[in-house]
mmCIF file of C-alpha atoms in Angstrom:
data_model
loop_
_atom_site.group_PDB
_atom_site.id
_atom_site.type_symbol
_atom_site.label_atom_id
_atom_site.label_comp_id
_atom_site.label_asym_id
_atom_site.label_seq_id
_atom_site.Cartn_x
_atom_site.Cartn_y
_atom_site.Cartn_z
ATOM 1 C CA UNK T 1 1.896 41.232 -69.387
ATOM 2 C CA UNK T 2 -1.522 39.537 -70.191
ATOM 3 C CA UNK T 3 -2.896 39.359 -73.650
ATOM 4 C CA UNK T 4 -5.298 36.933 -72.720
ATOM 5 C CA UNK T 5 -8.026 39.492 -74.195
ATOM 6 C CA UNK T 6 -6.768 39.530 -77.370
ATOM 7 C CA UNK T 7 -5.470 35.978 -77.806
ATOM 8 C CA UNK T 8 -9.276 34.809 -76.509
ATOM 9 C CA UNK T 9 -10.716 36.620 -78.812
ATOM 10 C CA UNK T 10 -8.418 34.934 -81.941
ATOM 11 C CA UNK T 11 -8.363 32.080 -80.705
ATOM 12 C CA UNK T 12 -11.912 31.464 -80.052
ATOM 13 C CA UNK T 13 -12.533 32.421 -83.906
ATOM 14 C CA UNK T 14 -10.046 30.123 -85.207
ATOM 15 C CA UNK T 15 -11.985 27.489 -83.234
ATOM 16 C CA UNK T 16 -15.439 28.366 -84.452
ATOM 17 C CA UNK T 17 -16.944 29.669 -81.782
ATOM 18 C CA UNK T 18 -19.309 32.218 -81.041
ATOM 19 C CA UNK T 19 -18.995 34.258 -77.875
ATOM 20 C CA UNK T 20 -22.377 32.763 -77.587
ATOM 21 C CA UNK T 21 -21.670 29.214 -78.207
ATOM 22 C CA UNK T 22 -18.267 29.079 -76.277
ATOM 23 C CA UNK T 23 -20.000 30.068 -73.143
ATOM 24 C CA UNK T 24 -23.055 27.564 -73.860
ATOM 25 C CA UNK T 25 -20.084 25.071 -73.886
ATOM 26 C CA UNK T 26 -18.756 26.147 -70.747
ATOM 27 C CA UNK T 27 -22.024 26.598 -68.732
ATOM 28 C CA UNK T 28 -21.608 30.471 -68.247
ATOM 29 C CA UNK T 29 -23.669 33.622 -69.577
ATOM 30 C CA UNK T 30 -22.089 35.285 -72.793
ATOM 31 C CA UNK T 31 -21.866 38.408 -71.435
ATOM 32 C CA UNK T 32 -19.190 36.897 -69.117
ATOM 33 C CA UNK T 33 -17.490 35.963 -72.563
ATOM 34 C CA UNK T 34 -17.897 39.533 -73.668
ATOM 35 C CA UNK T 35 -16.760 40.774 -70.218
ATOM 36 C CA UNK T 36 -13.247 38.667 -70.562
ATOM 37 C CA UNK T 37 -12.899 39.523 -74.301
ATOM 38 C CA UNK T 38 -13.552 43.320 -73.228
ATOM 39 C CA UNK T 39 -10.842 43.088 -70.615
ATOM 40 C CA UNK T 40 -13.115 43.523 -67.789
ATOM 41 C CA UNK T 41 -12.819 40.275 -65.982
ATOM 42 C CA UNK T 42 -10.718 36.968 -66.075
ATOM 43 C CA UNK T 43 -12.061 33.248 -65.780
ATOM 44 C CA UNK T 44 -11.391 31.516 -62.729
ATOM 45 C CA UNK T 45 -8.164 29.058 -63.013
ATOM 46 C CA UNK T 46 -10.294 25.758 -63.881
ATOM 47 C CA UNK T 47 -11.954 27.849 -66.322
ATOM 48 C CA UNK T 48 -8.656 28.933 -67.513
ATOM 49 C CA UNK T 49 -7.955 25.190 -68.237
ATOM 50 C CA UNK T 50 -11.220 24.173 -69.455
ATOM 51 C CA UNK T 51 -10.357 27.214 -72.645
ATOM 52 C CA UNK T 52 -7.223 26.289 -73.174
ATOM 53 C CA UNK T 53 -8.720 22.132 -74.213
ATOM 54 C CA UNK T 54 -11.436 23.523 -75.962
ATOM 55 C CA UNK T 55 -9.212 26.010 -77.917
ATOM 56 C CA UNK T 56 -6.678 23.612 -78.678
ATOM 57 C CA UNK T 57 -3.999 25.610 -77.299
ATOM 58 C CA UNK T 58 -1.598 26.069 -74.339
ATOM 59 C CA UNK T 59 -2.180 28.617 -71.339
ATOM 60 C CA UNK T 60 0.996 30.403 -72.042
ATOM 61 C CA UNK T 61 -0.342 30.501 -75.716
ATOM 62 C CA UNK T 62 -3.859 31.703 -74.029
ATOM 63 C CA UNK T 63 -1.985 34.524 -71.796
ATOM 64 C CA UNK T 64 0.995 35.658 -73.432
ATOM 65 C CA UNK T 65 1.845 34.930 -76.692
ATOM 66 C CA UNK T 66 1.041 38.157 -79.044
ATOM 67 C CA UNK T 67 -1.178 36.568 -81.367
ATOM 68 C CA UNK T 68 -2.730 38.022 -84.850
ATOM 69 C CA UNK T 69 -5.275 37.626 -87.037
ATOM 70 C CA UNK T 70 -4.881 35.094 -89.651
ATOM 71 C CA UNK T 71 -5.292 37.320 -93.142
ATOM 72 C CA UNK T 72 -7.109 34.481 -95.027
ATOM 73 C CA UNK T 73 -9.112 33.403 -91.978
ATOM 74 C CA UNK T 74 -13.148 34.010 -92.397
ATOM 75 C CA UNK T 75 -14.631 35.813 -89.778
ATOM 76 C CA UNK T 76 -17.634 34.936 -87.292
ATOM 77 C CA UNK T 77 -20.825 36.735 -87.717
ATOM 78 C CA UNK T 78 -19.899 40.110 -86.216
ATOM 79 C CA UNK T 79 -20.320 40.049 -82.330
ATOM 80 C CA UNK T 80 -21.260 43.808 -81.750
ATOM 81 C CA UNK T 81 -24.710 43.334 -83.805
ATOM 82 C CA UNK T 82 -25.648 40.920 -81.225
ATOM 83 C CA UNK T 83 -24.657 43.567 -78.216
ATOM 84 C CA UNK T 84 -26.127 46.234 -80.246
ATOM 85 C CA UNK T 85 -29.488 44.573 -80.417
ATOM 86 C CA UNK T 86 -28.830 43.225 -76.881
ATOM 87 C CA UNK T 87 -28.797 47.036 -76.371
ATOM 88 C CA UNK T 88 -31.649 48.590 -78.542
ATOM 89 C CA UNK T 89 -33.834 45.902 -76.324
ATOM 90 C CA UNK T 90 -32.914 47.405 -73.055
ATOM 91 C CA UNK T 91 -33.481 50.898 -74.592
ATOM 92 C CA UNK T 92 -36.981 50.090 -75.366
ATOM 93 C CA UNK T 93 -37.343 48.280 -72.265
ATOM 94 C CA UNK T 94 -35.920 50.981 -69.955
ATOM 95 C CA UNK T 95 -38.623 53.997 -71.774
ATOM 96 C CA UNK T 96 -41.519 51.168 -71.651
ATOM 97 C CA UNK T 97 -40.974 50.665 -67.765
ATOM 98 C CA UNK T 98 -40.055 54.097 -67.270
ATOM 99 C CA UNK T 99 -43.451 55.855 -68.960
ATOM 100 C CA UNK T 100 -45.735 53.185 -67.062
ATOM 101 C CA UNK T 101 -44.480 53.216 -63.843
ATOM 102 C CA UNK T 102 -44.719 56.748 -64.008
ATOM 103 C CA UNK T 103 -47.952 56.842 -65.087
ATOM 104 C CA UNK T 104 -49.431 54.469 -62.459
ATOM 105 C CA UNK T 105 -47.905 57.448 -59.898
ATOM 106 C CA UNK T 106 -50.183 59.699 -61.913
ATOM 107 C CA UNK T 107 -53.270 57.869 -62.040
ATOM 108 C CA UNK T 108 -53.014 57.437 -58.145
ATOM 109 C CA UNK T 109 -52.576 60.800 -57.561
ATOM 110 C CA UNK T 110 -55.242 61.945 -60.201
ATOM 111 C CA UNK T 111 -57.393 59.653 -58.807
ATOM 112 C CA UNK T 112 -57.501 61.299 -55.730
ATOM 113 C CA UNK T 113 -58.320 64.750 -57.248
ATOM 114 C CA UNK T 114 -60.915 63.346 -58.657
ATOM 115 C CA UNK T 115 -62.305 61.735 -55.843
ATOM 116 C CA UNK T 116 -61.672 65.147 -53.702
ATOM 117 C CA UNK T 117 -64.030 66.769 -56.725
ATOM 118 C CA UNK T 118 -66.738 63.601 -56.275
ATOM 119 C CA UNK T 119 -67.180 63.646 -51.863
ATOM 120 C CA UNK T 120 -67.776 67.947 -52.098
ATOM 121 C CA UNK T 121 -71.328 67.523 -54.080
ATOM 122 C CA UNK T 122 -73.990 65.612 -51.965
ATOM 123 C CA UNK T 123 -75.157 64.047 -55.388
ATOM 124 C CA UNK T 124 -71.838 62.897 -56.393
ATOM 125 C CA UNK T 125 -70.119 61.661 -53.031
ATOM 126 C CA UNK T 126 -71.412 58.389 -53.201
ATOM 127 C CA UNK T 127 -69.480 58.071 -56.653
ATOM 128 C CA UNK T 128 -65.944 59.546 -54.661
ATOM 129 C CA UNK T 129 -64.723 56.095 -53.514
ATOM 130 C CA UNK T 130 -65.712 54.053 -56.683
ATOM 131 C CA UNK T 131 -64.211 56.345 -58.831
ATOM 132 C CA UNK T 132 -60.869 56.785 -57.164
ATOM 133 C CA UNK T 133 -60.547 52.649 -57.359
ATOM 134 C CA UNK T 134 -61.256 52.966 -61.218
ATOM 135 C CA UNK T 135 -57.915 55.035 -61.167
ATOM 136 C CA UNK T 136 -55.781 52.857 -58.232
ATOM 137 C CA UNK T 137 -56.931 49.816 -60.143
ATOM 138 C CA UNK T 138 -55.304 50.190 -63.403
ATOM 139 C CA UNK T 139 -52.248 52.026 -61.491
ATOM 140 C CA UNK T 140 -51.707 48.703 -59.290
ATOM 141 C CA UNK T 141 -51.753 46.649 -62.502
ATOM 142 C CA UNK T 142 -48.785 48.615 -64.024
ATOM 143 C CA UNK T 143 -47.015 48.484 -60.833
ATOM 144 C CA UNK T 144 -47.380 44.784 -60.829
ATOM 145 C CA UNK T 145 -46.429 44.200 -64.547
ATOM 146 C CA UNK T 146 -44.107 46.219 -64.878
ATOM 147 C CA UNK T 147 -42.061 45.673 -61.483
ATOM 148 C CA UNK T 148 -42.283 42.087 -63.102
ATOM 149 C CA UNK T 149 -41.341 42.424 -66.308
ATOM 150 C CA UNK T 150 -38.401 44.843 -65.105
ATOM 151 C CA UNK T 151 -36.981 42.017 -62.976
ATOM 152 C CA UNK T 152 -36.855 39.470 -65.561
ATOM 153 C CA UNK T 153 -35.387 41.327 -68.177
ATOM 154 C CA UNK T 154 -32.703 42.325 -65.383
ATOM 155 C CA UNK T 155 -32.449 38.179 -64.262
ATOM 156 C CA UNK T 156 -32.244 37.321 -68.261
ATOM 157 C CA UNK T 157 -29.755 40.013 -69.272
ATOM 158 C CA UNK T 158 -27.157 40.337 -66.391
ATOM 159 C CA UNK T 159 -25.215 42.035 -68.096
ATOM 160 C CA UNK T 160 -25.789 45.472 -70.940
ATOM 161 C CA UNK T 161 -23.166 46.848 -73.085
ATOM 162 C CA UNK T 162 -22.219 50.414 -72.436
ATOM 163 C CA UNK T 163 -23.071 51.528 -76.109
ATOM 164 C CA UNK T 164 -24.898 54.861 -75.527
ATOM 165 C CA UNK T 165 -23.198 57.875 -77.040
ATOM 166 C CA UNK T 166 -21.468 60.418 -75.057
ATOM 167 C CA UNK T 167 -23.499 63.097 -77.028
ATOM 168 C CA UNK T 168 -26.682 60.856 -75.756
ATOM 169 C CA UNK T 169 -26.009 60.969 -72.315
ATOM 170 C CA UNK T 170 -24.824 64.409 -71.756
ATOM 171 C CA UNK T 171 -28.190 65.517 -73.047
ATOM 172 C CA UNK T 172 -30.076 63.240 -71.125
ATOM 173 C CA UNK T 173 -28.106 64.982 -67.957
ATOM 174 C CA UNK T 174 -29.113 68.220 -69.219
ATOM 175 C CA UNK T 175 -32.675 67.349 -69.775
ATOM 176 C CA UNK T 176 -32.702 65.295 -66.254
ATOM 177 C CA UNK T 177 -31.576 67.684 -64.374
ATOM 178 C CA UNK T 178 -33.921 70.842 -66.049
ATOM 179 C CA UNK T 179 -36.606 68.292 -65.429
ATOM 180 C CA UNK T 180 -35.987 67.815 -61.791
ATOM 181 C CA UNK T 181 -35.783 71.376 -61.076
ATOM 182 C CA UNK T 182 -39.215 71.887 -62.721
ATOM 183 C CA UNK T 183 -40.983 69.582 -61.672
ATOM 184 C CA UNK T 184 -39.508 70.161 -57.604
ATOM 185 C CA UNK T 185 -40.103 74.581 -58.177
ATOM 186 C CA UNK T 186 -43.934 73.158 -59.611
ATOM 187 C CA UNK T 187 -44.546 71.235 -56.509
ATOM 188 C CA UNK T 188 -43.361 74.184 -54.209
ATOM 189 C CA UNK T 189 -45.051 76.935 -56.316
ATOM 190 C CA UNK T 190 -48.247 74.550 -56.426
ATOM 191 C CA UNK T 191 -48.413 73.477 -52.353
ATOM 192 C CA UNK T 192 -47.340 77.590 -51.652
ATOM 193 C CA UNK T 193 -50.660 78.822 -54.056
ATOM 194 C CA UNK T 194 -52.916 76.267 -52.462
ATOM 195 C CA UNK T 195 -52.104 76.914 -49.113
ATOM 196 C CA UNK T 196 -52.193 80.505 -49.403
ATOM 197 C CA UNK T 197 -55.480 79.877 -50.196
ATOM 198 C CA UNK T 198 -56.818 77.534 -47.865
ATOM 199 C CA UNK T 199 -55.096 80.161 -44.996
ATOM 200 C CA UNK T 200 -57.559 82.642 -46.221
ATOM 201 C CA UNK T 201 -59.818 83.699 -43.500
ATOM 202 C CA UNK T 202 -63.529 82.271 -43.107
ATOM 203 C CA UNK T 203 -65.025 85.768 -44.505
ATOM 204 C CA UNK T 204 -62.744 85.904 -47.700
ATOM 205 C CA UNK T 205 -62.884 82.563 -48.777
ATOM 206 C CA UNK T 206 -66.658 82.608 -48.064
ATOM 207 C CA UNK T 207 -66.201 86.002 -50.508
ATOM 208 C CA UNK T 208 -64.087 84.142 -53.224
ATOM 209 C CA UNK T 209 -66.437 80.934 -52.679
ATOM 210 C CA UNK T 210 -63.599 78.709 -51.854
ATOM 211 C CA UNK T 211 -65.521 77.475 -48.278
ATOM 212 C CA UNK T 212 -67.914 75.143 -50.093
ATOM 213 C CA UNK T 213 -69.126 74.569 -53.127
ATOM 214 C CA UNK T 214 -67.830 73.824 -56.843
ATOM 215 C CA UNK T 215 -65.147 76.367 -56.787
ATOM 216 C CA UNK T 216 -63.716 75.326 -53.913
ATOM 217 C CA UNK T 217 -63.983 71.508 -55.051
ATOM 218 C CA UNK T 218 -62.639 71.849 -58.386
ATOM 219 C CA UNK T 219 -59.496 73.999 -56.555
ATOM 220 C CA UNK T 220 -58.610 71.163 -54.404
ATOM 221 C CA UNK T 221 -58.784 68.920 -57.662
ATOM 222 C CA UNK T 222 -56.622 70.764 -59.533
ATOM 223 C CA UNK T 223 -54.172 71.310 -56.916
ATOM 224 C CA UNK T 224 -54.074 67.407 -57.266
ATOM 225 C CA UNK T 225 -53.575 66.695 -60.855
ATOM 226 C CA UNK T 226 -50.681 69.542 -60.818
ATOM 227 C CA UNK T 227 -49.266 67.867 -57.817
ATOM 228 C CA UNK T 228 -49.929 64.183 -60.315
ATOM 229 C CA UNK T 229 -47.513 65.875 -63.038
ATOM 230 C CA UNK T 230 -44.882 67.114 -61.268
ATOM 231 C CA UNK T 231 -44.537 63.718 -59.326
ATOM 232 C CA UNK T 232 -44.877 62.124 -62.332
ATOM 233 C CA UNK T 233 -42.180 63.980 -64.128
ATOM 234 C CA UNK T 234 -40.207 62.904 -60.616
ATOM 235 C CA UNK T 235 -41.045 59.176 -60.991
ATOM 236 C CA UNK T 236 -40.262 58.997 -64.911
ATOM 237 C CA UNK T 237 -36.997 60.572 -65.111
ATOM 238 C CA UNK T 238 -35.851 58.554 -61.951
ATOM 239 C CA UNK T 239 -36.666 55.767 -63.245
ATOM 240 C CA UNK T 240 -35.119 56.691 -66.681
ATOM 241 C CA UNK T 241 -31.479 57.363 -65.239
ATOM 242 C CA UNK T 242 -31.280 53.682 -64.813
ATOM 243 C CA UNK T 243 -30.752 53.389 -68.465
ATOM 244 C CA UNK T 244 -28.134 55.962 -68.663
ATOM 245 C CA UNK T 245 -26.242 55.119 -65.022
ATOM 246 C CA UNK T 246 -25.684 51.305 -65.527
ATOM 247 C CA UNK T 247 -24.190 50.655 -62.629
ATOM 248 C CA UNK T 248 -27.220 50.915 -60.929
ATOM 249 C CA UNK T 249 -28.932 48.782 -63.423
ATOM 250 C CA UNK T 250 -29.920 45.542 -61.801
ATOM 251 C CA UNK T 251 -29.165 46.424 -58.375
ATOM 252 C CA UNK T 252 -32.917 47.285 -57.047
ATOM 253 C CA UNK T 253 -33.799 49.826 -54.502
ATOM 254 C CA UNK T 254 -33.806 49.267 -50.822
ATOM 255 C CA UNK T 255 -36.623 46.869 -49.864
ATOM 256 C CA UNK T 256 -36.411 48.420 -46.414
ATOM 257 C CA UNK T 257 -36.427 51.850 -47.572
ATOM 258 C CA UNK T 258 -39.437 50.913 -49.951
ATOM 259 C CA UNK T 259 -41.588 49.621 -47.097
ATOM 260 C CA UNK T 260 -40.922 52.681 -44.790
ATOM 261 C CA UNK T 261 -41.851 55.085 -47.835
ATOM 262 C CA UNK T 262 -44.994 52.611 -48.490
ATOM 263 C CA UNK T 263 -46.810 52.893 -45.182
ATOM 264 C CA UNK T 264 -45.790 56.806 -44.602
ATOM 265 C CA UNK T 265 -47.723 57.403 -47.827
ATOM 266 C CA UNK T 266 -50.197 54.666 -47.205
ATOM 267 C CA UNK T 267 -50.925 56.379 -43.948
ATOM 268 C CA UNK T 268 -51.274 60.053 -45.640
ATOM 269 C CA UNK T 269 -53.532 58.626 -47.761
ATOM 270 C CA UNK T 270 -55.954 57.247 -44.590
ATOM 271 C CA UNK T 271 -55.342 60.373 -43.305
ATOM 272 C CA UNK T 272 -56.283 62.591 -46.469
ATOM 273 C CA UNK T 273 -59.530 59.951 -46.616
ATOM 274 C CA UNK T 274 -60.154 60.288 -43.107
ATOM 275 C CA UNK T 275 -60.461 63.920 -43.571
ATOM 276 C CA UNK T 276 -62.314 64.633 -46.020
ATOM 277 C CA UNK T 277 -64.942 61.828 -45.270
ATOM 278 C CA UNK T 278 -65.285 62.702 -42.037
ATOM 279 C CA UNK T 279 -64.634 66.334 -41.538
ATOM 280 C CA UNK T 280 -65.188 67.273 -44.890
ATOM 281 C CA UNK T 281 -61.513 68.521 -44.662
ATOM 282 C CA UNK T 282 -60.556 67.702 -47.896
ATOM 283 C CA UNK T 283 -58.254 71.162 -48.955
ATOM 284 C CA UNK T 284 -56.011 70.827 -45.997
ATOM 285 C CA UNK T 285 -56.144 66.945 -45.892
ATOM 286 C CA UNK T 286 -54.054 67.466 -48.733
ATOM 287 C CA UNK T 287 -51.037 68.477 -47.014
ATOM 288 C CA UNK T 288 -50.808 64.952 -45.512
ATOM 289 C CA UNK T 289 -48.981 63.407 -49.007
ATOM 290 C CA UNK T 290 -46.372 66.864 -48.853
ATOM 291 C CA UNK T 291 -45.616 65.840 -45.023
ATOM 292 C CA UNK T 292 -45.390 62.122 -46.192
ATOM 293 C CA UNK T 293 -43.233 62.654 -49.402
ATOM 294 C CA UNK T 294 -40.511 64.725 -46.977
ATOM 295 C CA UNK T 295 -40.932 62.026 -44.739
ATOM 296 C CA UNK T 296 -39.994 59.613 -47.645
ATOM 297 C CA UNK T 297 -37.056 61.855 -48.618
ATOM 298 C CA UNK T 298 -35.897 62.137 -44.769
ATOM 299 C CA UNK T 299 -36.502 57.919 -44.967
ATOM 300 C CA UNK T 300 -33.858 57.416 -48.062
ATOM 301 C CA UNK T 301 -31.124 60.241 -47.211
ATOM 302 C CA UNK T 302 -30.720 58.462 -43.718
ATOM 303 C CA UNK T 303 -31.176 55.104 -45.681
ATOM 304 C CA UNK T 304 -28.533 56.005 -47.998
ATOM 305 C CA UNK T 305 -26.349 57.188 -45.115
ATOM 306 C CA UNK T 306 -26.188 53.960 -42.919
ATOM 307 C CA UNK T 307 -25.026 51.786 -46.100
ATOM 308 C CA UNK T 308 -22.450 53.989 -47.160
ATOM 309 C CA UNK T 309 -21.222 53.802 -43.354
ATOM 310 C CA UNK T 310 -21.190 50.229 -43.243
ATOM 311 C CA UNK T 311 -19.757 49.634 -46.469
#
């Protein structure tokens, strides 16, 4: 039987190291340190060797002797304030990213309400395109930054200790899950009100002043911003399961899944353009982004599928 845990552990502090400065010595990361000290992993056999000098001991000392604190020895600054701030950084990280990259969805999708609001006025659709870009702009730059900043904080810190409370993540589930289901019944209450009403015949919606004009406009906007939340509320707690779920923390999505699902919803977005500009088709262009975003979902199920079979 191994105590190599244990004995690393004792060792290491009787030597006057920290986790962090043992692994400096050694060339590794000091969550590797933590990981062997943990129990979760074991050095290669060089490595092994290389502890053993450096500790002043033998490997059989290393691996199986049952070793014990010394009483009078004085102990290292505590280790688990360094994972616990290692941890209350990738908190605040994981909310930060989460909120922003959420809100970019928004502003994309808001910005296309808008601009649906802007092209059905004669004296306002010159204004449609420009301000649509003054919502894609600012969305793009949160993409960028934050895609950024999420990769190097991933690249610097390998490794996160599991120290989220039980209590903490079972509430999270509960509030995930509610959230999901909202926001999904919201988009299917929201695309079945909307359609109903651009189904209406010629003579009623020409009655309920939904064939042109402001009312009709400002219904095709709000269908948009509705459609904004509930995708937003979609994109945020996705994104915020990573901080609950580490084992997909790091990992990435599928870069070929990601570039499918970016020109399907690039090309509803021509075609929701297209319409509108054109035809002046703007209520049912709509439907384009709920055909792309099944598409999407079709995209990553089958995605999903083909790795699990080849794994």
């Amino acid at each position: 039987m191994s105590n190599f845990p244990q004995n690393l552990s004792i060792l290491r502090r009787r030597a006057g190291y920290t986790q962090e400065t043992l692994a400096e010595v050694l060339g590794i990361s000091r969550q590797a340190v933590g990981k062997w000290e943990a129990g979760q992993a074991l050095p290669e056999a060089a490595t092994l060797i290389d502890l053993a000098d450096l500790l002043g001991c033998s490997l059989d000392t290393l691996m199986r002797e049952q070793l014990t604190e010394e009483p009078d020895a004085v102990p290292l600054p505590a280790q688990p304030d360094e994972d616990q701030a290692l941890y209350a950084a990738f908190a605040a990280h994981m909310d930060t990213y989460a909120k922003k990259v959420a809100n970019g969805v928004f502003l994309i999708l808001a910005g296309l309400g808008v601009c649906t609001l802007l092209s059905g006025q004669a004296k306002t659709e010159f204004l449609s395109l420009p301000g649509f870009f003054l919502f894609l702009i600012p969305a793009v730059v949160l993409f960028i930054t934050q895609g950024m900043a999420h990769d190097d904080f991933a690249k610097a810190h390998p490794a996160i200790p599991d120290l989220c409370p039980a209590q903490e993540k079972e509430q999270f589930r509960s509030n995930y899950r509610r959230s999901i289901a909202l926001a999904a019944g919201g988009i299917l209450a929201n695309v079945a009100l909307f359609g109903a009403l651009a189904m209406l015949s010629e003579e009623k919606m020409a009655l309920a002043g939904l064939e042109e004009g402001w009312l009709g406009d400002i219904f095709g906007c709000l269908f948009m911003v509705i459609l904004a939340l509930c995708v937003r509320t979609l994109v945020y707690w996705g994104c915020l399961e990573e901080k609950y779920d580490l084992s997909k923390y790091g990992k990435g999505n599928d870069p070929v899944t990601g570039a499918i699902c970016a020109v399907i919803m690039l090309f509803a977005a021509m075609v929701f353009l297209c319409a509108g500009f054109l035809w002046s088709a703007w209520h049912p262009g709509w439907m384009a982004f709920v055909v792309g975003g099944l598409l999407c979902m079709m995209v990553s199920v089958i995605r999903d599928q083909q790795k699990k079979t080849q794994t």
